[in-house]
Coordinates of C-alpha atoms in Angstrom, one line a residue:
M1 CA -10.1 70.8 23.6
I2 CA -13.4 69.1 23.4
I3 CA -12.4 66.4 25.9
E4 CA -11.4 68.9 28.6
K5 CA -14.7 70.7 28.0
I6 CA -16.7 67.5 28.5
L7 CA -14.8 66.6 31.6
Q8 CA -15.0 70.0 33.2
S9 CA -18.8 70.2 33.3
K10 CA -21.8 67.9 32.7
K11 CA -23.4 70.8 30.9
N12 CA -21.0 70.1 28.0
A13 CA -22.1 66.5 27.7
N14 CA -23.9 67.2 24.5
C15 CA -20.6 67.6 22.8
I16 CA -20.5 63.8 22.8
L17 CA -23.5 63.8 20.6
D18 CA -21.7 66.1 18.2
L19 CA -18.8 63.6 18.2
E20 CA -21.3 60.9 17.3
K21 CA -22.6 62.9 14.4
S22 CA -19.0 63.4 13.1
L23 CA -18.4 59.7 13.6
L24 CA -21.4 58.8 11.4
S25 CA -20.6 61.4 8.7
D26 CA -19.3 60.7 5.2
D27 CA -16.0 62.5 5.8
E28 CA -13.4 59.7 6.3
D29 CA -10.9 62.1 7.9
G30 CA -13.6 63.3 10.3
I31 CA -14.5 59.6 11.1
L32 CA -10.8 58.9 12.0
S33 CA -10.5 62.1 14.0
S34 CA -13.7 61.2 16.0
M35 CA -12.4 57.7 16.7
D36 CA -9.2 59.2 18.2
T37 CA -11.2 61.6 20.3
F38 CA -13.6 58.9 21.6
Q39 CA -10.6 56.7 22.4
E40 CA -9.0 59.4 24.5
L41 CA -12.3 60.5 26.0
F42 CA -13.3 57.1 27.3
T43 CA -9.8 56.5 28.6
Q44 CA -10.2 59.6 30.7
L45 CA -13.7 58.7 31.8
Y46 CA -12.6 55.2 32.9
N47 CA -9.6 56.6 34.7
R48 CA -12.0 58.9 36.6
K49 CA -14.3 55.9 37.3
M50 CA -17.2 57.7 35.6
I51 CA -18.4 54.6 33.7
Q52 CA -19.0 52.7 36.9
L53 CA -22.2 52.5 39.0
S54 CA -22.3 52.2 42.7
S55 CA -25.0 52.4 45.5
D56 CA -23.7 55.7 46.9
L57 CA -24.5 57.8 43.8
D58 CA -27.2 60.4 43.9
T59 CA -30.0 60.3 41.3
N60 CA -28.6 62.9 38.9
E61 CA -25.1 61.3 39.0
E62 CA -26.5 57.9 38.4
K63 CA -28.6 59.1 35.4
Y64 CA -25.5 60.8 34.0
R65 CA -23.4 57.7 34.3
L66 CA -26.1 55.6 32.7
W67 CA -26.2 58.0 29.9
L68 CA -22.4 57.8 29.4
I69 CA -22.7 54.0 29.4
E70 CA -25.3 54.3 26.6
R71 CA -22.9 56.5 24.7
K72 CA -20.2 53.8 25.1
N73 CA -22.6 51.1 23.9
D74 CA -23.5 53.2 20.9
L75 CA -19.8 53.7 20.1
V76 CA -19.2 50.0 20.3
T77 CA -22.1 49.4 17.8
N78 CA -20.8 51.9 15.4
L79 CA -17.2 50.6 15.7
L80 CA -18.4 47.1 14.9
T81 CA -20.1 48.4 11.8
Y82 CA -17.0 50.2 10.7
L83 CA -15.0 47.0 10.9
N84 CA -16.6 46.3 7.5
Y85 CA -15.9 49.8 6.0
E86 CA -14.2 49.9 2.7
N87 CA -11.3 52.1 4.0
E88 CA -8.7 49.8 5.7
N89 CA -7.5 52.7 7.9
I90 CA -10.9 53.1 9.3
Q91 CA -11.2 49.3 9.8
E92 CA -7.9 49.2 11.6
K93 CA -8.7 52.2 13.8
S94 CA -12.1 50.7 14.7
L95 CA -10.5 47.5 16.0
E96 CA -7.9 49.5 17.9
V97 CA -10.5 51.5 19.7
L98 CA -12.6 48.4 20.4
M99 CA -9.6 46.6 22.0
T100 CA -8.8 49.8 24.0
L101 CA -12.3 49.6 25.4
V102 CA -11.8 45.9 26.3
R103 CA -8.6 46.9 28.1
L104 CA -10.3 49.8 29.9
E105 CA -13.4 47.8 30.9
G106 CA -11.4 45.0 32.3
A107 CA -8.7 47.1 34.0
H108 CA -11.1 49.3 36.1
K109 CA -13.1 46.5 37.8
E110 CA -12.7 45.7 41.5
T111 CA -11.6 42.2 40.6
W112 CA -9.8 40.7 37.6
N113 CA -12.6 39.9 35.3
F114 CA -12.3 39.7 31.5
P115 CA -15.0 41.8 29.7
V116 CA -16.5 38.7 28.0
E117 CA -19.6 40.4 26.6
L118 CA -17.8 43.1 24.8
F119 CA -15.0 40.8 23.6
D120 CA -17.5 38.2 22.2
K121 CA -19.1 40.9 20.1
I122 CA -15.7 41.6 18.5
V123 CA -15.0 38.0 17.8
N124 CA -18.5 37.5 16.5
E125 CA -18.0 40.2 13.9
L126 CA -14.6 38.8 12.9
L127 CA -16.5 35.6 12.1
N128 CA -19.1 37.4 10.0
S129 CA -21.1 34.9 7.8
N130 CA -21.4 37.3 4.8
I131 CA -18.3 39.5 4.7
N132 CA -14.6 38.4 4.4
Q133 CA -12.7 39.6 7.4
E134 CA -9.1 38.7 6.4
V135 CA -7.9 42.3 6.8
N136 CA -9.4 42.6 10.3
V137 CA -8.1 39.2 11.4
R138 CA -4.6 40.0 10.3
K139 CA -4.7 43.1 12.5
F140 CA -6.3 41.1 15.3
Q141 CA -3.3 38.8 15.2
E142 CA -1.3 41.4 17.1
Y143 CA -3.5 40.7 20.2
M144 CA -3.4 36.9 19.9
Q145 CA 0.1 36.9 21.5
Y146 CA -1.6 37.6 24.9
D147 CA -2.6 34.6 26.9
D148 CA -5.9 36.0 28.0
I149 CA -6.9 37.1 24.5
L150 CA -5.9 33.6 23.2
L151 CA -8.0 31.8 25.8
H152 CA -11.1 34.0 25.5
S153 CA -10.9 33.9 21.7
L154 CA -11.1 30.1 21.8
K155 CA -14.0 30.3 24.3
A156 CA -15.8 32.8 22.1
V157 CA -15.3 30.7 19.0
M158 CA -16.6 27.6 20.8
D159 CA -19.6 29.5 22.0
I160 CA -20.4 30.6 18.5
L161 CA -20.0 27.1 17.1
N162 CA -22.4 25.8 19.7
K163 CA -25.0 28.4 18.8
I164 CA -24.7 28.8 15.0
E165 CA -27.5 27.4 12.9
E166 CA -26.4 28.0 9.4
V167 CA -22.8 27.8 8.3
T168 CA -21.6 29.6 5.2
D169 CA -18.3 29.3 3.3
I170 CA -17.4 32.8 4.3
F171 CA -17.9 32.0 7.9
L172 CA -15.7 28.9 7.6
T173 CA -13.0 31.0 5.8
N174 CA -13.1 33.8 8.5
L175 CA -12.8 31.1 11.2
F176 CA -9.8 29.6 9.5
Y177 CA -8.2 33.1 9.3
L178 CA -8.8 33.5 13.0
L179 CA -7.5 30.0 14.0
N180 CA -4.5 30.4 11.8
T181 CA -3.4 33.5 13.8
I182 CA -3.0 31.3 16.9
R183 CA 0.6 30.9 17.9
Y184 CA 0.3 28.2 20.5
P185 CA 2.7 29.0 23.4
K186 CA 5.4 26.4 23.8
E187 CA 5.8 27.4 27.4
F188 CA 4.5 30.1 29.7
Q189 CA 6.6 32.8 31.3
A190 CA 8.2 31.9 34.6
D191 CA 7.0 35.2 36.2
G192 CA 3.4 34.7 35.2
Y193 CA 1.2 35.1 32.1
N194 CA 1.5 37.5 29.3
T195 CA -1.9 39.3 29.5
F196 CA -3.5 42.0 27.6
L197 CA -5.4 43.2 30.7
S198 CA -3.3 44.5 33.6
Q199 CA -3.3 42.4 36.7
N200 CA -1.8 45.0 39.0
N201 CA -5.0 46.5 40.3
S202 CA -6.7 43.1 41.0
K203 CA -7.8 42.6 44.6
T204 CA -8.4 38.9 44.1
A205 CA -6.7 36.1 42.3
P206 CA -5.3 37.3 38.9
F207 CA -5.7 35.7 35.5
F208 CA -4.9 32.0 35.6
F209 CA -5.6 28.9 33.6
K210 CA -4.1 25.4 33.3
K211 CA -2.1 24.3 30.2
R212 CA -4.4 21.3 30.0
Q213 CA -7.4 23.6 29.8
L214 CA -6.0 25.5 26.8
R215 CA -5.0 22.3 25.0
R216 CA -8.5 20.8 25.5
L217 CA -10.2 24.0 24.3
F218 CA -7.8 24.2 21.3
S219 CA -8.5 20.6 20.4
D220 CA -12.3 20.9 20.7
V221 CA -12.4 24.0 18.5
W222 CA -10.4 22.3 15.7
Q223 CA -12.3 19.0 15.9
R224 CA -15.6 20.9 15.6
Y225 CA -14.2 23.0 12.7
L226 CA -12.9 20.0 10.7
K227 CA -16.4 18.3 10.8
F228 CA -17.8 21.0 8.6
P229 CA -17.8 20.4 4.8
L230 CA -14.9 22.7 3.8
P231 CA -14.9 24.2 0.3
L232 CA -12.0 22.9 -1.8
P233 CA -9.8 26.2 -1.7
L234 CA -10.2 26.3 2.1
L235 CA -9.5 22.6 2.5
K236 CA -6.2 23.2 0.7
K237 CA -5.3 26.0 3.1
V238 CA -6.2 23.9 6.2
L239 CA -4.1 20.9 5.0
L240 CA -1.1 23.2 4.4
V241 CA -0.9 24.2 8.1
L242 CA -2.4 21.1 9.9
H243 CA 0.9 19.2 10.5
K244 CA 2.8 22.2 11.9
K245 CA 0.3 24.4 13.7
V246 CA -2.4 22.1 14.8
I247 CA -1.6 18.4 15.3
P248 CA 1.4 18.9 17.7
H249 CA -0.9 20.8 20.1
L250 CA -4.0 18.6 20.0
E251 CA -5.0 16.6 23.1
N252 CA -5.6 13.5 21.0
P253 CA -4.3 13.9 17.4
C254 CA -5.5 10.4 16.5
L255 CA -9.0 11.8 16.3
L256 CA -8.0 13.4 13.0
T257 CA -7.4 10.0 11.4
D258 CA -10.8 9.8 9.6
F259 CA -10.5 13.4 8.3
L260 CA -7.0 12.8 6.9
T261 CA -7.7 9.4 5.5
D262 CA -10.8 10.8 3.7
S263 CA -8.6 13.7 2.3
Y264 CA -5.9 11.2 1.3
S265 CA -8.4 9.1 -0.5
Q266 CA -9.3 12.0 -2.8
K267 CA -7.4 12.6 -6.0
G268 CA -4.8 15.2 -7.0
V269 CA -3.7 18.1 -4.8
I270 CA -5.9 17.3 -1.8
S271 CA -4.2 13.8 -1.5
L272 CA -0.8 15.4 -1.8
L273 CA -1.5 18.1 0.8
S274 CA -2.8 15.5 3.3
L275 CA 0.4 13.4 3.1
N276 CA 2.4 15.3 5.6
S277 CA -0.2 15.2 8.4
L278 CA -1.1 11.5 7.8
F279 CA 2.5 10.5 7.8
L280 CA 3.0 12.4 11.1
L281 CA 0.2 10.4 12.7
M282 CA 1.7 7.2 11.4
D283 CA 5.2 8.1 12.5
K284 CA 4.6 9.8 15.9
Y285 CA 1.2 8.4 17.0
N286 CA 1.3 4.9 15.6
I287 CA -1.7 5.2 13.4
E288 CA -1.9 2.3 10.9
Y289 CA -2.7 3.0 7.3
P290 CA -1.6 -0.2 5.3
D291 CA -2.3 1.3 1.9
F292 CA -0.2 4.4 2.4
F293 CA 2.5 3.6 -0.1
I294 CA 0.1 2.2 -2.6
K295 CA -1.8 5.5 -2.5
L296 CA 1.5 7.4 -2.8
Y297 CA 2.4 5.3 -5.8
S298 CA -0.9 6.1 -7.5
L299 CA -0.4 9.8 -6.6
T300 CA 2.9 9.8 -8.5
N301 CA 1.9 11.2 -11.9
A302 CA 2.9 13.8 -14.4
E303 CA 0.1 16.2 -13.2
V304 CA 1.4 16.3 -9.7
I305 CA 5.1 16.3 -10.6
N306 CA 4.7 19.3 -13.0
G307 CA 2.0 21.0 -10.9
K308 CA 1.9 23.9 -8.3
F309 CA 2.9 21.7 -5.3
C310 CA 5.6 19.7 -7.0
L311 CA 8.3 20.8 -4.5
R312 CA 6.2 19.5 -1.7
F313 CA 5.8 16.2 -3.5
F314 CA 9.5 15.7 -4.0
Y315 CA 10.3 16.7 -0.5
L316 CA 7.7 14.3 1.0
S317 CA 8.5 11.4 -1.4
D318 CA 12.2 11.7 -0.4
L319 CA 11.1 11.7 3.3
F320 CA 8.7 8.8 3.0
L321 CA 11.0 6.6 1.0
S322 CA 14.0 7.1 3.3
S323 CA 13.5 4.0 5.4
I324 CA 15.9 1.1 4.6
H325 CA 13.1 -1.3 5.6
I326 CA 11.0 -0.6 2.6
P327 CA 10.9 -3.7 0.3
A328 CA 12.9 -3.6 -2.9
Y329 CA 9.9 -4.1 -5.2
L330 CA 8.3 -0.9 -3.8
I331 CA 11.4 1.3 -4.3
T332 CA 12.0 -0.2 -7.8
A333 CA 8.4 0.6 -8.8
F334 CA 8.8 4.2 -7.7
V335 CA 12.1 4.5 -9.5
K336 CA 10.6 3.1 -12.7
K337 CA 7.5 5.2 -12.6
L338 CA 9.4 8.4 -11.9
S339 CA 11.8 7.6 -14.8
R340 CA 9.0 7.0 -17.2
I341 CA 7.3 10.3 -16.2
A342 CA 10.6 12.1 -16.7
L343 CA 10.3 11.4 -20.4
V344 CA 7.3 13.7 -20.7
S345 CA 8.2 16.3 -18.1
R346 CA 9.6 19.8 -18.1
A347 CA 13.4 20.1 -17.8
D348 CA 13.2 21.4 -14.2
S349 CA 11.0 18.5 -13.2
V350 CA 13.3 16.1 -14.9
L351 CA 16.2 17.4 -12.8
R352 CA 14.2 16.9 -9.7
I353 CA 13.3 13.4 -10.7
L354 CA 16.9 12.4 -11.5
C355 CA 18.0 13.8 -8.2
L356 CA 15.4 11.7 -6.3
V357 CA 16.0 8.6 -8.4
I358 CA 19.8 8.7 -7.9
N359 CA 19.4 9.2 -4.2
L360 CA 17.0 6.3 -4.0
M361 CA 19.6 4.1 -5.8
I362 CA 22.3 5.2 -3.4
R363 CA 20.0 4.6 -0.4
H364 CA 18.7 1.2 -1.6
K365 CA 21.4 -0.9 -3.2
S366 CA 18.9 -3.4 -4.5
V367 CA 17.7 -0.9 -7.1
S368 CA 21.1 -1.2 -8.8
V369 CA 19.8 -4.3 -10.6
L370 CA 17.9 -1.9 -13.0
I371 CA 21.2 -0.4 -14.0
H372 CA 23.0 -3.6 -14.9
Q373 CA 20.2 -5.3 -16.8
E374 CA 20.9 -5.0 -20.5
G375 CA 17.2 -5.0 -21.6
P376 CA 14.6 -3.9 -22.3
N377 CA 15.7 -0.8 -24.3
T378 CA 12.4 0.6 -25.4
A379 CA 8.9 1.1 -24.1
G380 CA 7.5 -1.6 -26.4
E381 CA 9.9 -4.2 -24.9
D382 CA 9.5 -3.1 -21.3
P383 CA 7.5 -5.6 -19.1
F384 CA 7.0 -2.7 -16.6
D385 CA 3.2 -1.9 -16.5
F386 CA 3.0 1.9 -16.0
D387 CA -0.8 1.8 -15.5
E388 CA -0.8 -0.9 -12.8
P389 CA -1.9 0.8 -9.5
D390 CA -0.3 -1.9 -7.3
P391 CA 3.5 -1.5 -7.2
A392 CA 3.8 -5.2 -6.3
K393 CA 2.3 -6.2 -9.6
C394 CA 3.9 -3.7 -12.0
R395 CA 7.0 -6.0 -12.7
A396 CA 9.5 -3.2 -12.2
L397 CA 12.2 -5.6 -11.1
E398 CA 12.2 -7.2 -14.6
S399 CA 12.9 -3.9 -16.3
S400 CA 15.9 -1.6 -16.7
L401 CA 16.6 2.1 -16.6
W402 CA 16.4 2.7 -20.3
E403 CA 14.5 5.9 -19.6
I404 CA 17.5 7.4 -17.8
K405 CA 19.8 6.4 -20.6
T406 CA 17.4 8.1 -23.1
L407 CA 17.7 11.3 -21.0
Q408 CA 21.4 11.3 -21.6
S409 CA 20.6 12.8 -25.0
H410 CA 18.4 15.5 -23.6
V411 CA 18.6 19.0 -25.1
V412 CA 19.5 20.6 -21.8
P413 CA 23.1 19.9 -20.8
S414 CA 22.5 19.8 -17.1
V415 CA 19.9 17.0 -17.6
C416 CA 22.4 15.1 -19.7
R417 CA 25.1 15.3 -17.0
K418 CA 22.8 14.2 -14.3
A419 CA 21.5 11.3 -16.3
K420 CA 25.0 10.1 -17.1
M421 CA 25.8 9.5 -13.4
I422 CA 24.4 6.0 -13.7
N423 CA 27.1 5.1 -16.2
R424 CA 29.7 5.1 -13.5
A425 CA 29.8 4.0 -9.8
L426 CA 27.3 6.0 -7.8
P427 CA 28.7 8.2 -5.0
Y428 CA 28.5 7.0 -1.4
L429 CA 26.8 10.2 -0.2
E430 CA 23.4 11.3 -1.5
L431 CA 23.1 14.3 -3.7
E432 CA 22.0 17.6 -2.2
N433 CA 18.6 18.7 -3.3
V434 CA 19.9 21.5 -5.5
A435 CA 17.4 20.5 -8.2
L436 CA 14.5 21.7 -5.9
N437 CA 15.6 25.3 -6.5
V438 CA 15.7 25.2 -10.3
S439 CA 13.1 26.5 -12.6
M440 CA 12.6 26.8 -16.3
N441 CA 13.6 30.4 -16.1
S442 CA 16.8 29.7 -14.2
L443 CA 17.8 26.9 -16.6
Y444 CA 17.2 29.3 -19.6
K445 CA 19.4 32.0 -18.0
N446 CA 22.2 29.6 -17.2
Q447 CA 22.2 28.4 -20.8
R448 CA 22.3 32.0 -22.1
K449 CA 25.5 32.6 -20.0
R450 CA 27.3 29.6 -21.4
P451 CA 30.1 30.4 -23.9
F452 CA 30.0 28.4 -27.2
A453 CA 33.2 27.9 -29.2
E454 CA 31.2 27.2 -32.3
V455 CA 27.5 27.7 -32.8
P456 CA 25.8 24.9 -34.8
L457 CA 24.2 26.1 -38.0
A458 CA 21.0 24.9 -39.7
V459 CA 22.5 25.5 -43.1
C460 CA 25.8 24.7 -44.8
R461 CA 28.5 27.4 -44.8
P462 CA 28.9 29.1 -48.2
L463 CA 31.8 27.9 -50.3
K464 CA 34.7 30.3 -51.1
I465 CA 35.2 30.6 -54.8
C466 CA 38.6 31.5 -56.0
L467 CA 38.8 33.5 -59.2

């Protein structure tokens, strides 16, 4: 084998140059084969301590080792380039070999010392300003489970953020991919840290860091990141993960208040996606936002209810309106607005609205006044002002649930049955959110399965004429 040949004699060192030519060829199979060979070769060289310099080396040996180090540096440069190759197998193998070099360089030092320079080059390429790195970051996620990789990734990101002069949307997207791979450790192992680099050969103190240090670094990176003007598609992705993956691990979550209130002040989907995180700050961290329910009321519209994130809206609305301390006028305003929107919504959205409205009436007995009032019976008679943005001024308490009674004649039988629940005493227990799982397709399939004793005809049956 070529590796044995190189290790047997320095005269065969030029074989490494032949490997480099194969690595830089157009043959993809040859490139992958060269990477495998280089990975095994440098593993052997590191194990034999031939990539290290010391004062007791003669001139020839020192020159040879310096030459090997140059070959390693050239390999790193080529592998970083191949991270952007169009073939995903080559990208994946490049990252694997690079991380192998990180492990080898760190494991064969006299003391435990993370190879920061090499590792920072990898992170810097993953945060490329011009090339999307989603595939590479997804592979890199396997390494983020290690405590030392996690810590030094955050340090590398912070260093890049301190030095970067021009920020592109692609850079911000790549950085989000990287930050989203972080699985913040709930607790550390009792027998030590889970490290990518071996600590067995260390002659001094092994890898160590304080939990507070990690939390502060994690917080600083995210706070710096959220100060950038994020493009709309990226802002949506950030808001989707903020309440679960970020806020619980921040040193001071209250510092995100301005970012979240600004997002909540926007219209449409951005407002909806910021609800979860903002409510978390209000509920767990005592942040005050007096206009929260007014904004939620204005967010309740047909576009959101029938949109892509409708399930999230219904889940969050049910959560936010669960407190028994919410005033009656506010709950009544939501019930009336939802009922009015149901008249112009898809059947699956109507079922979700009815489920939420009935649960609100079970939860808040004061809303039952809308059931027992005889009038109004039409939109023209209704004093309720649908377009009024302030729920305190919309006059919902003066109205009735004529919209729900109208839905009792809906063409979809399941909607009719749900709407007719207000004709009798409401159950003591709230309805299960089964309506959240329905779709127009499932409703159609269910109706196709129903047996009909007699199919209604659009024409009269022909008369039988007796001769």
